[in-house]
XYZ file of C-alpha atoms in Angstrom:
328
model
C 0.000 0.000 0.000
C 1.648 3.448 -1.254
C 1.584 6.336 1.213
C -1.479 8.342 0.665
C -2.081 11.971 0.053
C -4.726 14.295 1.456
C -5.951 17.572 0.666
C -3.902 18.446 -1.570
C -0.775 16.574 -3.900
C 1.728 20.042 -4.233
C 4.698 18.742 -1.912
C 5.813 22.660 -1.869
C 2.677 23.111 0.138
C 3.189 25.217 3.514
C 2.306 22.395 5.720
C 3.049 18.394 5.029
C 1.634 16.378 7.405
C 3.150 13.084 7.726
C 1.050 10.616 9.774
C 1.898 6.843 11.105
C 5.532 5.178 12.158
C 6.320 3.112 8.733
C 10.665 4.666 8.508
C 10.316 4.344 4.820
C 7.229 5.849 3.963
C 8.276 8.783 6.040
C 11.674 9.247 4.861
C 10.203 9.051 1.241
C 7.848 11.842 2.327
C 10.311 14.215 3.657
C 12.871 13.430 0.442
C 9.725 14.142 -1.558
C 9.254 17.865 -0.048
C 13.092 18.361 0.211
C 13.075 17.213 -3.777
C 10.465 19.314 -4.950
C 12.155 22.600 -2.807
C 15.585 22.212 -4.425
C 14.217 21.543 -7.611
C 12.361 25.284 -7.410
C 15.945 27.095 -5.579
C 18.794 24.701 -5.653
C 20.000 26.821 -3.041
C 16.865 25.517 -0.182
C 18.096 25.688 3.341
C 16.838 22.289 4.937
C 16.489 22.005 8.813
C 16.193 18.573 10.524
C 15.144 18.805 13.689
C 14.036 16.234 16.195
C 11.292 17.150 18.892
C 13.575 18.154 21.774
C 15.809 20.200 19.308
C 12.476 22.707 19.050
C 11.817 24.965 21.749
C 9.755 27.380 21.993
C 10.559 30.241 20.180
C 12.388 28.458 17.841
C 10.383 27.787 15.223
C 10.068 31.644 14.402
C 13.480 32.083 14.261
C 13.887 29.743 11.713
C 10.757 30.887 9.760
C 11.210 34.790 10.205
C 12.141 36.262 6.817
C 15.240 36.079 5.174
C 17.716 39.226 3.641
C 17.836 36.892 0.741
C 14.511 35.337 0.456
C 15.562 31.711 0.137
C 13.354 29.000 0.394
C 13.445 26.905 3.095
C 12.409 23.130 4.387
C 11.888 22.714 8.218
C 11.118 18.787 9.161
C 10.287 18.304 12.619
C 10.217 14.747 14.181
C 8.467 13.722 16.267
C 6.265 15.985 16.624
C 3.872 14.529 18.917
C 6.631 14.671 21.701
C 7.040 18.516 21.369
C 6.202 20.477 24.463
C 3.158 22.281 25.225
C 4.709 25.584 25.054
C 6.291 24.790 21.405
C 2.976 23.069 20.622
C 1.317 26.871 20.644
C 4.108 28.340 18.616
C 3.682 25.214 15.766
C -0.234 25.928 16.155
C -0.326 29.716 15.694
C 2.225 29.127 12.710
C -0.168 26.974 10.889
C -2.424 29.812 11.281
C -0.300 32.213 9.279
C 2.554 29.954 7.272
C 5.281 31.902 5.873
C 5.731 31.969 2.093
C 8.763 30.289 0.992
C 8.925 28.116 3.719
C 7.609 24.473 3.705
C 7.078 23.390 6.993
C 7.146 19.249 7.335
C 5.854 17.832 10.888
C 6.539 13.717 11.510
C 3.545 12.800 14.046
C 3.143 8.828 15.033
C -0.645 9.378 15.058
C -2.040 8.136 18.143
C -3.668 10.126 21.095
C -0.385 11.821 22.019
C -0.005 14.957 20.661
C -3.331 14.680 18.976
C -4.171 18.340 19.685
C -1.496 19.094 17.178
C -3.063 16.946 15.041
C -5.957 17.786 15.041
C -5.179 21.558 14.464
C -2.827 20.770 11.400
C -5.470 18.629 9.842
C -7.969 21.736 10.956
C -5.539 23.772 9.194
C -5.676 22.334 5.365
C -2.058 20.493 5.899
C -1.438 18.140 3.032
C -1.017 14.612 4.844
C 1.012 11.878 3.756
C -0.643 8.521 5.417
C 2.501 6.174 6.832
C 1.063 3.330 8.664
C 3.069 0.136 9.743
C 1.832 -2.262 6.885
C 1.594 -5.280 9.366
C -0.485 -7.436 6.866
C 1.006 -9.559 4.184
C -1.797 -8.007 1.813
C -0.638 -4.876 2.537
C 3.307 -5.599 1.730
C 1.909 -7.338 -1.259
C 0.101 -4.279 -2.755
C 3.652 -2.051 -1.718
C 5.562 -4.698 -3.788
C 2.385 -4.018 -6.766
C 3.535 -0.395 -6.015
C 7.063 -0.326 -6.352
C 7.009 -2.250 -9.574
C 4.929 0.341 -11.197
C 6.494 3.495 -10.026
C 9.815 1.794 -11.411
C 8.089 1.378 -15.112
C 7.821 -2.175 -14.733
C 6.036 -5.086 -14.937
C 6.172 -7.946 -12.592
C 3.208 -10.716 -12.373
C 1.140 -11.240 -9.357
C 3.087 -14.579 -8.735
C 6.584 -12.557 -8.989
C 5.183 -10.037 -6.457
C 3.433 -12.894 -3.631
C 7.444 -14.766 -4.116
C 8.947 -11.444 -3.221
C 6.743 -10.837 -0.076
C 7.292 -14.369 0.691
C 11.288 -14.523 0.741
C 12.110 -11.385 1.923
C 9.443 -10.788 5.028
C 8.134 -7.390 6.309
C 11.036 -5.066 6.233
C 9.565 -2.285 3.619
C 13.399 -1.401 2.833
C 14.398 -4.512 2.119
C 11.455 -4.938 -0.321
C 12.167 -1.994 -1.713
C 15.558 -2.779 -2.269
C 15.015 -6.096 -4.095
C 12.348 -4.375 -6.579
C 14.912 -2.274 -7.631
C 17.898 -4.828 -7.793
C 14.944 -7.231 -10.282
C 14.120 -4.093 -12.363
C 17.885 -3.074 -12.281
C 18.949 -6.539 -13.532
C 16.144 -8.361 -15.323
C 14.761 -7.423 -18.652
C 10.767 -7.636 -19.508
C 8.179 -8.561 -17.054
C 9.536 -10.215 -13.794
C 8.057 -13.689 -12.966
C 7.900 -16.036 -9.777
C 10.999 -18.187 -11.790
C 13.375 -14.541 -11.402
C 12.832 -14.129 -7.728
C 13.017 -18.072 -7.494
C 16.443 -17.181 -9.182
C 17.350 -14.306 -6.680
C 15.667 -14.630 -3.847
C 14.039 -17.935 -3.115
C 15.529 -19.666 0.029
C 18.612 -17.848 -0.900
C 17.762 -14.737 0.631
C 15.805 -16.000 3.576
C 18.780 -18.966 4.250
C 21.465 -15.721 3.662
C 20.754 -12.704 4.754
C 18.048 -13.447 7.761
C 20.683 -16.674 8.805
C 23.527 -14.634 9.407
C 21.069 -11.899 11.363
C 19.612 -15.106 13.184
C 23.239 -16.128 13.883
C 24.365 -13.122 14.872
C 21.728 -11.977 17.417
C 22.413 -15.551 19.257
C 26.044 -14.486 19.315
C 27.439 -17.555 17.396
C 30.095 -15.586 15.547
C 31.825 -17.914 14.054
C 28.738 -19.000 11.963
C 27.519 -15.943 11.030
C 30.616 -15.000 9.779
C 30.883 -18.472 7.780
C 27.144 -17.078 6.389
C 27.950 -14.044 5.270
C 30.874 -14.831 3.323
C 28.646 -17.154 1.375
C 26.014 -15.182 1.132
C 28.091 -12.344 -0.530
C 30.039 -15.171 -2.672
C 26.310 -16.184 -4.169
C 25.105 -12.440 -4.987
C 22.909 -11.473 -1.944
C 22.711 -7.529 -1.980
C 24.568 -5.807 1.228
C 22.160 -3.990 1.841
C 19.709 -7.018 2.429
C 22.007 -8.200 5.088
C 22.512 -4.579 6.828
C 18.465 -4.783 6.409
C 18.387 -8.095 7.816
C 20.824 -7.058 10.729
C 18.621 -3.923 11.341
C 15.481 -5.818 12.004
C 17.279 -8.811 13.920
C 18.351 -6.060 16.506
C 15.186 -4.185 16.579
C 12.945 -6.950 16.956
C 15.159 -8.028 20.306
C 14.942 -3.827 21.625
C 10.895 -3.921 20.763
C 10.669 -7.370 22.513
C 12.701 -6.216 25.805
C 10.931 -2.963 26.166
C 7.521 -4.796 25.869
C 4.916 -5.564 29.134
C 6.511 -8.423 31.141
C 3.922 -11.579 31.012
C 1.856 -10.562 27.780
C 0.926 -13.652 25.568
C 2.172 -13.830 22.705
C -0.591 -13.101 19.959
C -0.823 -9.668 22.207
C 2.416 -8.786 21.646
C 2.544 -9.719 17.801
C -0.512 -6.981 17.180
C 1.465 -4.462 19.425
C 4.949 -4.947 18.167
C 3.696 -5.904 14.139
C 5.223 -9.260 14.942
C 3.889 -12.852 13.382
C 3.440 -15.089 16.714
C 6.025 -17.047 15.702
C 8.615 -15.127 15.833
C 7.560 -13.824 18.952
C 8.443 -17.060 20.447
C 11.953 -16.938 18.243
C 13.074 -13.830 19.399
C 12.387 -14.383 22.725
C 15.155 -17.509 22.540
C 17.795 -15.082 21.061
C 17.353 -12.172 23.330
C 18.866 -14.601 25.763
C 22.321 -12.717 26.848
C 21.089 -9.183 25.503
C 21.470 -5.691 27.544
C 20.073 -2.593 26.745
C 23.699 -1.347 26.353
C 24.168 -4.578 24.208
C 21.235 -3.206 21.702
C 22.830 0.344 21.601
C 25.625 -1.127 20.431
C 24.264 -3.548 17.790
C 22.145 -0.640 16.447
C 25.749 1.961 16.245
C 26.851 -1.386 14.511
C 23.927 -1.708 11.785
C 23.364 1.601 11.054
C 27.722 1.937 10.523
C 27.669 -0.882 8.373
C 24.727 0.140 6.171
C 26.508 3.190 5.490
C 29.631 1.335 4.425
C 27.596 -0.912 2.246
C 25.693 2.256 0.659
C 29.152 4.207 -0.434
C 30.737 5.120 2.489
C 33.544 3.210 3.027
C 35.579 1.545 0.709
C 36.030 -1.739 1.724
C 31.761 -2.694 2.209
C 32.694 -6.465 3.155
C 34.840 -5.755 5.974
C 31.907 -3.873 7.381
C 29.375 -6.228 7.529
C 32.326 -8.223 8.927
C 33.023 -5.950 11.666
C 29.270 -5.558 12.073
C 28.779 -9.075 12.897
C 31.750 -9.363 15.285
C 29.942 -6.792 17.390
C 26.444 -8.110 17.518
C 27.419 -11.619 18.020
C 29.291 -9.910 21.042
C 26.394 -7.891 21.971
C 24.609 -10.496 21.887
C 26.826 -11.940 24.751
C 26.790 -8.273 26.816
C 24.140 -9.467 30.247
């Protein structure tokens, strides 16, 4: 399911709204607005601010005219955690927006912060819609998605094998539309992904995340290297890395005692792997997650150009979540 847009489709409008906790439907929103500014004056000033970073009086500051009338983007995260005070600057802004300015607010959704909600909605924001897609049917109509916004045609069998191999990570999915359209000529079938993705990625990728959450190094290492030998994308593994670690932080900050089918509608989890992840984070700490997360997100931007040597990353990255893994 593609984010969806209210009110109005002009990302240069004064307000974007972006509503639900989905990473890459939001980031896509936000690189949408900051697109569309530079695009109008290559020289846009963006400002990325997270929720604490906003106080109050800051937001005029950074919306008060300019000597050289540049345009400007101002994204603020989080924006349901912003403080009361801060909350009545954003709201009397959206009364009177500033011209040249696009102002971008990231809200959860939810009853926190709903008053600022409420009043950007009030105030004709255009929203962008960025739920969790927790149901297969929805991954399967994102997978529908990404195949047509790339030009390209991929059968309903090519799209079900996709969902089926590489799980629920939207970036990951994402990623493997692009590597099939990058790589396979005319329409992409169940026999391609079979080809690419099939077993392989699910036995590579999520094996050597599996292995390295339960802090057997030595095998995860032994996984990798063949799972880079056969082809697998980098950035499936970082991917598959990311979500190994995050799955053991969501599961260790959730309600002592819940059952599990509770805690696979709260956390977007299948039941299954409720159970699973429970086994790994065996020998976990919050300090070990901190770590393993500093780990992921270093290695993901090796993999993505910014280091030279990408292998010796994931490496690395594995060496310190296996010993993470071992941190209680």
């Amino acid at each position: 399911m593609a984010a969806r847009k209210k009110t109005t489709e002009d990302p240069l409008a004064p307000v974007t709204l972006t509503v639900g906790q989905e990473e890459l439907l939001i980031d896509r929103a936000v690189q949408q607005v900051v697109a569309a500014a530079r695009a109008a004056d290559a020289d846009t000033d963006v400002r990325d601010l997270a929720s604490g970073e906003l106080q109050p009086g800051t937001l005029a500051e950074l919306t008060s005219p300019s000597l050289f009338a540049e345009r400007k983007v101002v994204v603020v995260r989080a924006a349901q955690d912003l403080s009361a005070d801060t909350v009545k600057d954003v709201k009397a802004y959206l009364g009177a927006p500033a011209e040249e300015i696009t102002l971008v607010l990231v809200h959860a959704g939810g009853a926190k912060g709903k008053a600022l909600l409420d009043a950007a909605r009030k105030s004709g924001a255009r929203e962008v819609e960025c739920p969790k897609m927790t149901k297969p049917a929805d991954r399967l109509a994102f997978v529908r998605g990404e195949f047509r916004t790339l030009g390209r045609s991929a059968t309903p069998e090519a799209c079900q094998a996709l969902v089926d191999a590489i799980g629920s990570d939207l970036r990951e999915l994402a990623s493997a539309c692009a590597q099939l359209t990058a790589d396979v000529e005319g329409t992409i079938d169940d026999a391609v992904v079979g080809r690419y993705y099939t077993g392989r990625a699910e036995a590579s990728s999520f094996t050597v995340a599996d292995r390295a959450v339960e802090g057997r190094a030595a095998e995860a290492l032994e996984t990798l290297r063949w799972a880079l030998a056969t082809g697998v994308a980098p950035v499936l593994i970082t991917s598959a890395l990311a979500q190994g670690v995050r799955s053991i932080g969501k599961l260790a900050s959730a309600p002592r005692g819940a059952r599990p089918g509770d805690l696979a509608r709260e956390l977007g989890m299948p039941p299954w792997k409720i159970d699973r992840v429970r086994q790994q984070m065996r020998g976990w700490s919050a300090d070990g997650v901190a770590t393993a997360l500093r780990a992921v997100a270093e290695a993901d931007a090796a993999v993505k150009g910014a280091a030279s040597d990408p292998e010796y990353a994931l490496e690395r990255a594995v060496v310190t979540i296996a010993g993470a893994a071992r941190s209680r």
